[in-house]
Short mmCIF file of C-alpha atoms in Angstrom, two decimals:
data_model
loop_
_atom_site.label_atom_id
_atom_site.label_comp_id
_atom_site.label_asym_id
_atom_site.label_seq_id
_atom_site.Cartn_x
_atom_site.Cartn_y
_atom_site.Cartn_z
CA MET A 1 151.84 -77.09 45.20
CA LEU A 2 151.93 -77.06 41.72
CA GLY A 3 153.80 -73.48 41.47
CA GLY A 4 153.06 -70.88 38.85
CA SER A 5 152.78 -67.34 38.47
CA VAL A 6 151.15 -65.14 41.79
CA TRP A 7 148.02 -64.78 39.65
CA ILE A 8 147.56 -68.54 39.44
CA ALA A 9 147.92 -68.78 43.16
CA VAL A 10 144.99 -66.33 43.91
CA ILE A 11 142.81 -68.16 41.15
CA ARG A 12 143.67 -71.07 43.50
CA PHE A 13 142.94 -69.18 46.63
CA VAL A 14 139.95 -67.51 45.41
CA ILE A 15 138.34 -71.26 44.80
CA SER A 16 139.11 -72.86 47.22
CA PHE A 17 137.81 -70.13 49.85
CA ALA A 18 134.92 -70.37 48.35
CA GLY A 19 134.76 -74.19 48.08
CA VAL A 20 135.01 -74.12 51.81
CA ILE A 21 132.39 -71.49 52.40
CA ILE A 22 129.80 -73.26 49.78
CA LEU A 23 130.06 -76.32 51.56
CA PHE A 24 130.05 -75.52 55.03
CA LEU A 25 126.85 -72.79 54.82
CA SER A 26 125.53 -76.38 53.31
CA ILE A 27 125.80 -77.75 56.60
CA SER A 28 125.10 -74.97 59.04
CA GLU A 29 123.15 -72.07 59.79
CA SER A 30 124.34 -68.67 60.07
CA ARG A 31 123.42 -66.10 62.70
CA PHE A 32 123.11 -63.25 60.36
CA ASP A 33 120.37 -62.79 56.63
CA ARG A 34 121.64 -64.09 53.96
CA LYS A 35 122.88 -60.81 52.60
CA LYS A 36 124.99 -60.11 55.36
CA THR A 37 126.36 -63.49 55.39
CA ILE A 38 127.71 -63.13 51.81
CA LEU A 39 128.89 -59.77 52.61
CA TYR A 40 131.17 -60.31 55.62
CA TYR A 41 132.41 -63.69 54.03
CA THR A 42 133.57 -61.36 50.46
CA CYS A 43 135.03 -59.05 53.07
CA PHE A 44 137.06 -61.63 55.03
CA SER A 45 137.64 -63.38 51.85
CA SER A 46 139.27 -60.57 49.72
CA ILE A 47 142.12 -59.78 52.81
CA VAL A 48 143.08 -63.35 53.23
CA ILE A 49 143.57 -63.89 49.95
CA ALA A 50 145.14 -60.76 49.47
CA LEU A 51 147.41 -61.08 52.30
CA GLY A 52 148.19 -64.99 50.20
CA GLY A 53 149.15 -62.97 47.37
CA VAL A 54 151.28 -61.16 49.25
CA TRP A 55 152.63 -63.92 50.84
CA TYR A 56 153.23 -65.70 47.99
CA ILE A 57 155.21 -63.07 45.76
CA VAL A 58 157.75 -62.78 49.26
CA ASP A 59 157.77 -66.04 50.41
CA TRP A 60 157.23 -68.73 47.76
CA GLU A 61 158.37 -71.71 49.76
CA SER A 62 157.18 -70.94 53.78
CA CYS A 63 153.66 -70.00 51.34
CA SER A 64 153.30 -73.64 49.99
CA ARG A 65 154.17 -75.10 53.46
CA MET A 66 152.36 -72.98 55.50
CA VAL A 67 149.65 -70.94 53.50
CA ALA A 68 147.15 -73.56 53.78
CA PHE A 69 147.31 -74.12 57.48
CA VAL A 70 147.06 -70.13 58.20
CA MET A 71 144.32 -69.15 55.94
CA TYR A 72 142.03 -72.20 56.96
CA MET A 73 142.45 -71.65 60.36
CA CYS A 74 141.88 -67.80 59.99
CA PHE A 75 138.80 -69.32 57.89
CA SER A 76 137.40 -71.61 61.31
CA ALA A 77 137.73 -68.55 63.61
CA PHE A 78 135.40 -66.52 61.28
CA SER A 79 132.82 -68.98 60.24
CA ILE A 80 132.51 -70.11 64.08
CA PHE A 81 131.81 -66.52 65.10
CA ILE A 82 129.37 -66.49 61.71
CA SER A 83 128.18 -69.66 62.45
CA SER A 84 124.55 -69.94 65.01
CA ASP A 85 125.70 -73.20 66.37
CA SER A 86 127.48 -73.87 69.10
CA LEU A 87 131.33 -74.15 69.53
CA PHE A 88 131.49 -77.82 69.56
CA LEU A 89 129.22 -78.44 66.84
CA SER A 90 130.74 -75.53 64.67
CA VAL A 91 133.89 -77.36 65.34
CA TYR A 92 132.67 -80.59 64.14
CA LYS A 93 130.69 -79.02 61.17
CA LEU A 94 134.33 -77.63 60.26
CA ALA A 95 136.38 -80.81 60.68
CA LEU A 96 133.63 -82.48 58.09
CA THR A 97 134.33 -79.20 55.54
CA PHE A 98 137.93 -79.91 55.80
CA TYR A 99 137.59 -83.37 55.09
CA LEU A 100 135.70 -82.56 52.14
CA LEU A 101 138.32 -79.06 51.33
CA ALA A 102 141.24 -82.03 51.41
CA VAL A 103 139.24 -83.57 49.03
CA PHE A 104 138.92 -81.46 46.19
CA LEU A 105 142.14 -79.81 46.71
CA MET A 106 144.21 -83.46 46.73
CA GLY A 107 142.27 -84.61 44.24
CA GLY A 108 142.66 -81.38 41.58
CA ILE A 109 146.32 -82.18 42.55
CA GLU A 110 146.30 -86.00 42.22
CA VAL A 111 144.53 -85.44 38.51
CA SER A 112 146.41 -82.65 37.52
CA VAL A 113 149.67 -84.72 38.68
CA ILE A 114 148.69 -88.43 36.79
CA PHE A 115 146.96 -87.22 33.47
CA PHE A 116 147.74 -83.30 32.86
CA ASP A 117 152.42 -83.42 33.18
CA ARG A 118 150.87 -80.74 36.35
CA ASN A 119 149.04 -78.73 34.54
CA VAL A 120 147.49 -76.10 36.76
CA TRP A 121 144.71 -75.46 35.20
CA ALA A 122 143.48 -79.02 35.50
CA ASP A 123 144.14 -78.78 38.69
CA ILE A 124 142.09 -75.39 38.28
CA ILE A 125 139.01 -77.13 36.91
CA VAL A 126 138.72 -80.51 38.80
CA ARG A 127 138.71 -78.50 41.98
CA VAL A 128 135.74 -76.40 40.48
CA LEU A 129 134.19 -79.75 39.70
CA LEU A 130 134.63 -81.40 42.74
CA ILE A 131 133.18 -78.50 44.70
CA ILE A 132 129.75 -78.48 42.19
CA MET A 133 128.82 -81.89 42.89
CA MET A 134 129.65 -81.79 46.30
CA ALA A 135 127.37 -78.89 46.94
CA TRP A 136 124.80 -80.08 44.82
CA PHE A 137 125.18 -84.07 46.64
CA ILE A 138 125.02 -81.88 50.07
CA GLU A 139 121.96 -79.35 48.97
CA LYS A 140 119.86 -82.70 47.50
CA LYS A 141 120.73 -85.49 49.11
CA VAL A 142 122.05 -84.80 52.81
CA LYS A 143 121.38 -81.05 53.38
CA ASN A 144 118.34 -81.98 55.87
CA SER A 145 119.35 -84.91 57.22
CA ILE A 146 122.93 -83.27 58.26
CA ARG A 147 121.63 -80.56 59.78
CA GLY A 148 118.93 -82.72 61.82
CA PHE A 149 121.84 -84.88 62.48
CA SER A 150 123.33 -81.90 64.52
CA TYR A 151 120.42 -81.94 66.71
CA TYR A 152 121.60 -85.25 67.77
CA VAL A 153 125.28 -84.92 67.78
CA GLU A 154 124.81 -81.82 70.10
CA ASN A 155 122.59 -83.73 72.99
CA GLU A 156 123.60 -87.20 72.49
CA LEU A 157 127.36 -87.06 72.19
CA ASP A 158 129.71 -86.94 74.88
CA ARG A 159 132.46 -84.61 74.96
CA PHE A 160 135.34 -86.52 75.38
CA SER A 161 134.26 -88.76 72.57
CA SER A 162 133.36 -86.17 69.83
CA ALA A 163 137.02 -84.48 70.65
CA VAL A 164 138.71 -87.94 69.92
CA MET A 165 137.02 -87.96 66.68
CA ILE A 166 137.66 -84.73 65.93
CA ILE A 167 141.03 -84.68 66.64
CA SER A 168 141.12 -87.83 64.10
CA ILE A 169 139.71 -86.42 61.55
CA LEU A 170 141.99 -83.38 61.70
CA PHE A 171 145.24 -86.01 61.88
CA GLY A 172 143.90 -87.51 58.81
CA ILE A 173 143.25 -84.07 57.37
CA GLY A 174 146.77 -82.65 58.06
CA PHE A 175 149.02 -86.47 56.61
CA MET A 176 146.38 -85.70 53.51
CA LEU A 177 147.72 -81.98 53.16
CA ASN A 178 151.59 -82.46 54.12
CA PRO A 179 153.08 -80.27 51.44
CA ASN A 180 156.43 -82.56 52.17
CA LEU A 181 155.32 -85.79 50.67
CA ARG A 182 155.87 -84.81 46.80
CA ASP A 183 156.72 -88.47 45.67
CA GLN A 184 154.12 -89.62 43.20
CA THR A 185 155.11 -93.71 44.03
CA PRO A 186 152.46 -95.55 44.24
CA PHE A 187 152.48 -96.60 47.50
CA ARG A 188 152.46 -92.87 48.50
CA LEU A 189 148.98 -92.70 46.25
CA PHE A 190 147.47 -96.28 48.21
CA GLN A 191 148.58 -94.51 51.18
CA LEU A 192 146.50 -91.43 50.23
CA VAL A 193 143.14 -93.54 48.86
CA MET A 194 143.22 -95.33 52.22
CA ASN A 195 143.28 -92.23 54.63
CA PHE A 196 140.63 -91.21 52.49
CA PHE A 197 138.77 -93.43 53.56
CA LEU A 198 139.12 -94.27 56.53
CA THR A 199 138.91 -90.13 57.50
CA GLY A 200 135.63 -90.42 55.38
CA SER A 201 134.36 -93.98 57.02
CA LEU A 202 134.75 -92.38 60.50
CA HIS A 203 132.60 -89.67 59.66
CA LEU A 204 130.27 -91.80 58.44
CA LEU A 205 130.23 -94.04 60.98
CA VAL A 206 129.52 -91.18 63.48
CA PHE A 207 126.72 -89.67 61.43
CA ARG A 208 124.97 -93.10 61.24
CA LEU A 209 125.40 -94.20 65.63
CA TYR A 210 124.19 -90.44 66.41
CA LEU A 211 121.85 -90.53 63.80
CA HIS A 212 120.26 -93.53 64.95
CA ILE A 213 120.66 -92.87 68.94
CA GLY A 214 118.25 -89.80 67.51
CA LYS A 215 115.85 -91.93 66.32
CA GLU A 216 115.77 -93.71 69.12
CA ARG A 217 115.26 -90.92 71.78
CA GLU A 218 112.63 -89.99 69.31
CA TYR A 219 110.58 -93.57 69.39
CA GLU A 220 111.32 -93.16 73.27
CA LYS A 221 109.62 -89.67 73.03
CA GLU A 222 106.74 -91.22 71.07
CA ASN A 223 106.27 -94.12 73.46
CA GLN A 224 106.19 -91.67 75.88
CA LEU A 225 103.23 -89.45 74.50
CA MET A 226 101.55 -92.78 73.66
CA GLN A 227 101.39 -93.73 77.37
CA MET A 228 100.39 -90.85 78.52
CA ASN A 229 97.72 -90.81 75.91
CA HIS A 230 96.79 -94.63 77.46
CA ARG A 231 96.43 -93.17 80.70
CA LEU A 232 94.23 -90.12 79.53
CA LEU A 233 92.14 -93.02 78.25
CA GLU A 234 91.81 -94.21 81.14
CA ARG A 235 90.67 -91.18 83.11
CA ASN A 236 88.31 -90.56 80.76
CA ILE A 237 87.01 -93.68 81.24
CA GLU A 238 86.62 -92.93 84.54
CA LEU A 239 84.71 -90.14 83.58
CA LEU A 240 82.51 -92.09 81.85
CA GLU A 241 82.52 -94.56 84.24
CA GLU A 242 80.99 -92.79 87.07
CA SER A 243 78.72 -90.63 84.36
CA ALA A 244 76.96 -93.89 83.67
CA GLU A 245 77.00 -94.93 87.88
CA SER A 246 75.25 -91.17 88.30
CA GLY A 247 72.73 -91.76 86.17
CA ARG A 248 71.47 -95.57 87.15
CA ARG A 249 71.71 -93.62 90.74
CA VAL A 250 69.83 -90.81 89.07
CA ARG A 251 67.36 -93.25 87.57
CA HIS A 252 66.31 -95.02 90.45
CA ASP A 253 66.28 -92.34 92.88
CA ALA A 254 63.68 -90.38 90.59
CA ARG A 255 61.25 -93.17 91.51
CA HIS A 256 61.24 -92.54 95.07
CA HIS A 257 61.34 -88.85 94.93
CA ASN A 258 58.44 -89.00 92.49
CA ALA A 259 56.47 -90.97 94.74
CA VAL A 260 57.20 -88.53 98.04
CA ILE A 261 56.42 -85.80 95.81
CA ALA A 262 53.19 -87.51 94.90
CA GLU A 263 52.01 -88.40 98.19
CA TYR A 264 52.71 -84.90 99.70
CA ALA A 265 50.46 -83.34 96.83
CA ARG A 266 47.35 -86.01 97.34
CA ARG A 267 47.95 -85.63 100.65
CA GLY A 268 48.21 -80.99 100.67
CA GLN A 269 50.63 -81.03 102.78
CA ASN A 270 52.22 -77.99 101.07
CA GLU A 271 54.95 -77.46 103.38
CA GLU A 272 56.38 -79.92 103.87
CA LEU A 273 56.45 -80.52 100.37
CA LEU A 274 58.53 -76.96 99.62
CA GLN A 275 60.41 -78.13 102.66
CA TYR A 276 61.18 -81.64 100.72
CA LEU A 277 62.07 -79.93 97.70
CA GLU A 278 64.24 -77.47 99.16
CA GLU A 279 66.42 -80.38 100.32
CA TYR A 280 66.22 -81.95 97.25
CA ARG A 281 67.76 -79.35 95.92
CA ARG A 282 70.76 -78.28 98.00
CA GLU A 283 71.54 -82.66 97.86
CA THR A 284 72.09 -82.33 94.03
CA ASP A 285 74.16 -78.92 94.19
CA GLN A 286 76.44 -81.28 96.13
CA ASN A 287 76.78 -83.53 93.72
CA VAL A 288 77.49 -81.24 90.58
CA ALA A 289 81.04 -81.74 89.51
CA GLU A 290 83.57 -78.91 90.45
CA ALA A 291 83.89 -76.53 87.90
CA ILE A 292 87.11 -75.28 87.75
CA CYS A 293 87.56 -73.54 84.65
CA ALA A 294 85.35 -72.13 81.81
CA ASN A 295 87.55 -74.55 78.85
CA THR A 296 85.46 -77.75 78.84
CA ALA A 297 88.62 -79.71 77.97
CA VAL A 298 90.80 -78.33 80.71
CA ASN A 299 88.25 -78.58 83.17
CA ASN A 300 87.29 -82.11 82.82
CA LEU A 301 91.41 -82.89 82.40
CA LEU A 302 91.72 -81.55 86.14
CA SER A 303 88.53 -82.75 87.44
CA ALA A 304 89.70 -86.07 86.99
CA TYR A 305 93.36 -86.01 88.12
CA THR A 306 92.00 -83.66 90.69
CA ARG A 307 89.62 -86.79 91.61
CA LYS A 308 92.79 -89.17 91.60
CA ALA A 309 94.65 -87.35 93.69
CA ARG A 310 92.70 -86.58 96.83
CA ASN A 311 91.54 -90.84 96.58
CA GLU A 312 95.44 -91.18 96.90
CA GLN A 313 94.39 -88.68 99.65
CA ILE A 314 97.06 -85.89 98.27
CA LYS A 315 96.00 -82.22 99.00
CA VAL A 316 95.36 -80.23 96.02
CA LYS A 317 94.52 -76.76 95.39
CA LEU A 318 94.01 -75.22 92.40
CA ASP A 319 93.94 -71.60 91.00
CA VAL A 320 93.05 -72.02 87.35
CA GLU A 321 92.06 -68.80 85.45
CA LEU A 322 91.35 -70.15 81.29
CA GLY A 323 88.83 -69.70 78.95
CA ASN A 324 86.95 -71.17 75.86
CA ASN A 325 88.64 -68.65 73.55
CA LEU A 326 92.59 -69.59 74.16
CA SER A 327 93.94 -69.69 70.90
CA ILE A 328 96.73 -72.94 71.89
CA PRO A 329 94.80 -75.97 70.68
CA ASN A 330 92.78 -78.29 73.63
CA ILE A 331 95.60 -80.76 72.27
CA ASP A 332 98.71 -79.25 72.93
CA LEU A 333 97.20 -77.58 76.38
CA ILE A 334 96.40 -81.55 77.42
CA THR A 335 99.49 -82.51 76.44
CA ILE A 336 100.99 -80.35 79.01
CA LEU A 337 98.45 -80.15 82.00
CA ALA A 338 98.03 -84.29 81.81
CA ASN A 339 101.69 -84.48 82.00
CA ALA A 340 102.71 -82.24 84.96
CA TYR A 341 99.54 -83.75 87.06
CA GLU A 342 100.77 -86.80 86.29
CA ASN A 343 103.98 -86.60 87.04
CA ALA A 344 103.21 -84.35 90.55
CA ILE A 345 100.82 -87.31 91.78
CA PHE A 346 103.30 -89.80 90.90
CA GLY A 347 106.59 -87.90 93.16
CA CYS A 348 103.83 -87.91 95.19
CA MET A 349 103.04 -91.60 95.60
CA GLU A 350 106.46 -92.15 95.56
CA VAL A 351 107.35 -89.82 98.92
CA LYS A 352 104.36 -91.90 100.45
CA LYS A 353 106.34 -94.95 99.72
CA GLN A 354 109.46 -93.83 101.80
CA SER A 355 106.71 -92.08 105.06
CA GLU A 356 103.30 -92.56 105.03
CA ASP A 357 103.38 -89.75 107.91
CA ARG A 358 104.54 -86.65 105.48
CA GLU A 359 101.80 -84.69 103.94
CA CYS A 360 101.90 -84.70 100.39
CA PHE A 361 100.52 -81.62 98.41
CA ILE A 362 99.61 -80.60 94.59
CA ASN A 363 99.53 -76.67 93.87
CA LEU A 364 98.23 -76.00 90.60
CA ILE A 365 98.34 -72.77 88.79
CA ILE A 366 97.08 -71.61 85.32
CA LYS A 367 96.45 -67.61 84.24
CA LYS A 368 96.45 -65.96 80.88
CA LYS A 369 98.73 -62.57 80.83
CA LYS A 370 97.78 -60.78 77.96
CA ASN A 371 99.75 -62.91 75.49
CA LYS A 372 100.89 -64.68 77.86
CA LEU A 373 100.26 -68.95 78.92
CA VAL A 374 101.50 -69.49 83.04
CA ILE A 375 101.59 -72.56 84.34
CA SER A 376 103.54 -73.39 87.96
CA CYS A 377 102.28 -76.58 89.44
CA SER A 378 104.22 -77.57 92.56
CA ASN A 379 104.16 -80.86 94.87
CA THR A 380 105.71 -83.01 97.49
CA CYS A 381 108.94 -84.99 95.86
CA ARG A 382 111.03 -86.96 97.24
CA VAL A 383 114.51 -85.13 98.12
CA GLU A 384 116.78 -87.02 96.58
CA THR A 385 115.19 -85.96 93.04
CA VAL A 386 117.66 -84.92 90.97
CA LEU A 387 117.65 -83.08 87.55
CA LYS A 388 119.90 -83.60 84.26
CA ASN A 389 120.43 -81.42 82.08
CA GLY A 390 118.12 -79.08 84.01
CA GLN A 391 115.37 -81.96 83.72
CA PRO A 392 114.51 -84.14 86.00
CA LYS A 393 115.18 -88.00 85.52
CA PRO A 394 112.36 -90.39 84.34
CA GLU A 395 113.46 -92.29 87.60
CA PHE A 396 111.74 -89.56 89.52
CA THR A 397 109.14 -88.91 87.28
CA GLY A 398 107.72 -92.34 85.99
CA GLY A 399 109.25 -91.95 82.56
CA ILE A 400 106.23 -89.94 81.36
CA GLY A 401 105.82 -86.69 79.73
CA VAL A 402 108.56 -84.17 80.31
CA SER A 403 109.63 -84.88 77.07
CA SER A 404 106.57 -84.00 75.68
CA ILE A 405 106.26 -80.93 77.41
CA ILE A 406 109.24 -79.27 76.54
CA LYS A 407 108.50 -80.91 72.59
CA THR A 408 104.89 -78.93 73.01
CA ALA A 409 106.27 -75.57 75.01
CA ASP A 410 109.46 -75.34 72.13
CA ASN A 411 106.22 -75.05 69.46
CA PHE A 412 104.87 -71.74 70.88
CA ASP A 413 108.32 -70.13 71.78
CA GLY A 414 107.71 -71.39 75.77
CA GLU A 415 110.23 -70.93 78.47
CA TYR A 416 110.50 -73.60 81.52
CA ASP A 417 112.44 -74.89 84.19
CA PHE A 418 112.25 -77.15 86.66
CA LYS A 419 113.77 -77.66 90.08
CA ASN A 420 114.24 -79.35 93.60
CA ASP A 421 113.19 -76.77 96.44
CA ASN A 422 114.10 -79.01 99.13
CA GLY A 423 111.57 -81.86 98.88
CA VAL A 424 109.36 -79.88 96.30
CA PHE A 425 109.35 -80.36 93.02
CA VAL A 426 108.90 -77.01 91.11
CA PHE A 427 107.48 -76.84 87.34
CA ARG A 428 107.19 -73.38 85.71
CA LEU A 429 106.58 -72.57 82.26
CA ILE A 430 105.36 -69.34 80.10
CA MET A 431 104.41 -69.81 76.33
CA ASN A 432 103.35 -67.23 73.41
CA ILE A 433 99.85 -67.32 73.09
CA PRO A 434 99.36 -67.94 69.49
CA SER A 435 96.94 -64.55 67.86
CA LEU A 436 93.94 -65.61 66.06
CA LYS A 437 95.53 -63.34 62.83
CA ALA A 438 98.27 -64.93 62.75
CA GLU A 439 96.40 -68.35 62.78
CA VAL A 440 94.45 -67.59 59.93
#
């Protein structure tokens, strides 16, 4: 510290606290609204700064050594409470914030010592300028990337690696803020600069690494979606081929039916003609496609997959109540149902590879209840099917669909779960149905 009156110390405390609050809120989300967040931080900062000022008056020596550590540990605990992020992610963002804190603290002190003969106002002005520059850079250049990166860190970074990273960063910051290193030698300045460089490089490398990993995961999801679309196209082509074949058969049979009807008419055999027409009607009714639900897109999809499942000797039971007036886009419904049905068929076929004698089934329930859409799909699966983080591993679903289901469900505040009930895989989903007014 550069010394000075208690008022100078309080001004430094205010600037430093305001700086870490601004920087932390730039990369983190508060669990409260903006007014409450500002109020809570203002009250907390006022109390801590007042106590820091009293400590400065009572014991300057111990205050100069320990005040930064104590104040920012208190800030850490309070910020974890304020942040809506998980504990692990909040600690990571605090480590990044404290690195930036070390930059503007040591930057102000070193500029004041080297260029302005320890002038306290030079230190204060440099701190303010550095905080403004860093806040502007985060807001304009990296805010969205950091907040998006948070999702990747939370889901992809293992806890051991993250703990090592955070501890390394904090040790680096501790060295930079060490109050016992007071000699302004060229070697110390070189150590300080290299420590800033290495600690910042560690942050940058982790950021780039897990941003890349996260993007790879997004590409995998897009690839899964493309595979799903490919399979849907295959099912549609099958439907078209069946329709074309059915049309050719109808045209071919129609000539024979017309000839028979004409012959009955010429002979005046009205009773036989009526009987023949009734048989023809029954045969035609039997060949009509199964009507599963009133929603045309869903009906066609379920018809195609049900036909495929039954061709594989899988018993299918459908309980679907769905109309055309659903405000959920058909493309989203198709994404969820196609993936769920495809995975169910894959699970049954994997069981058949293990044991041909085991009976396989798929039970699909789709219900609309008030403003909720309920989907439940259960199917035979391998007993050893395991889940990771509440989701089935790709090798047990054919690598298709689960991430697409989750991504689509999240768009409608969906709640879902997967489980293996002793050889029966169960997928359940409840989604909010948007109101028509909300869409308008």
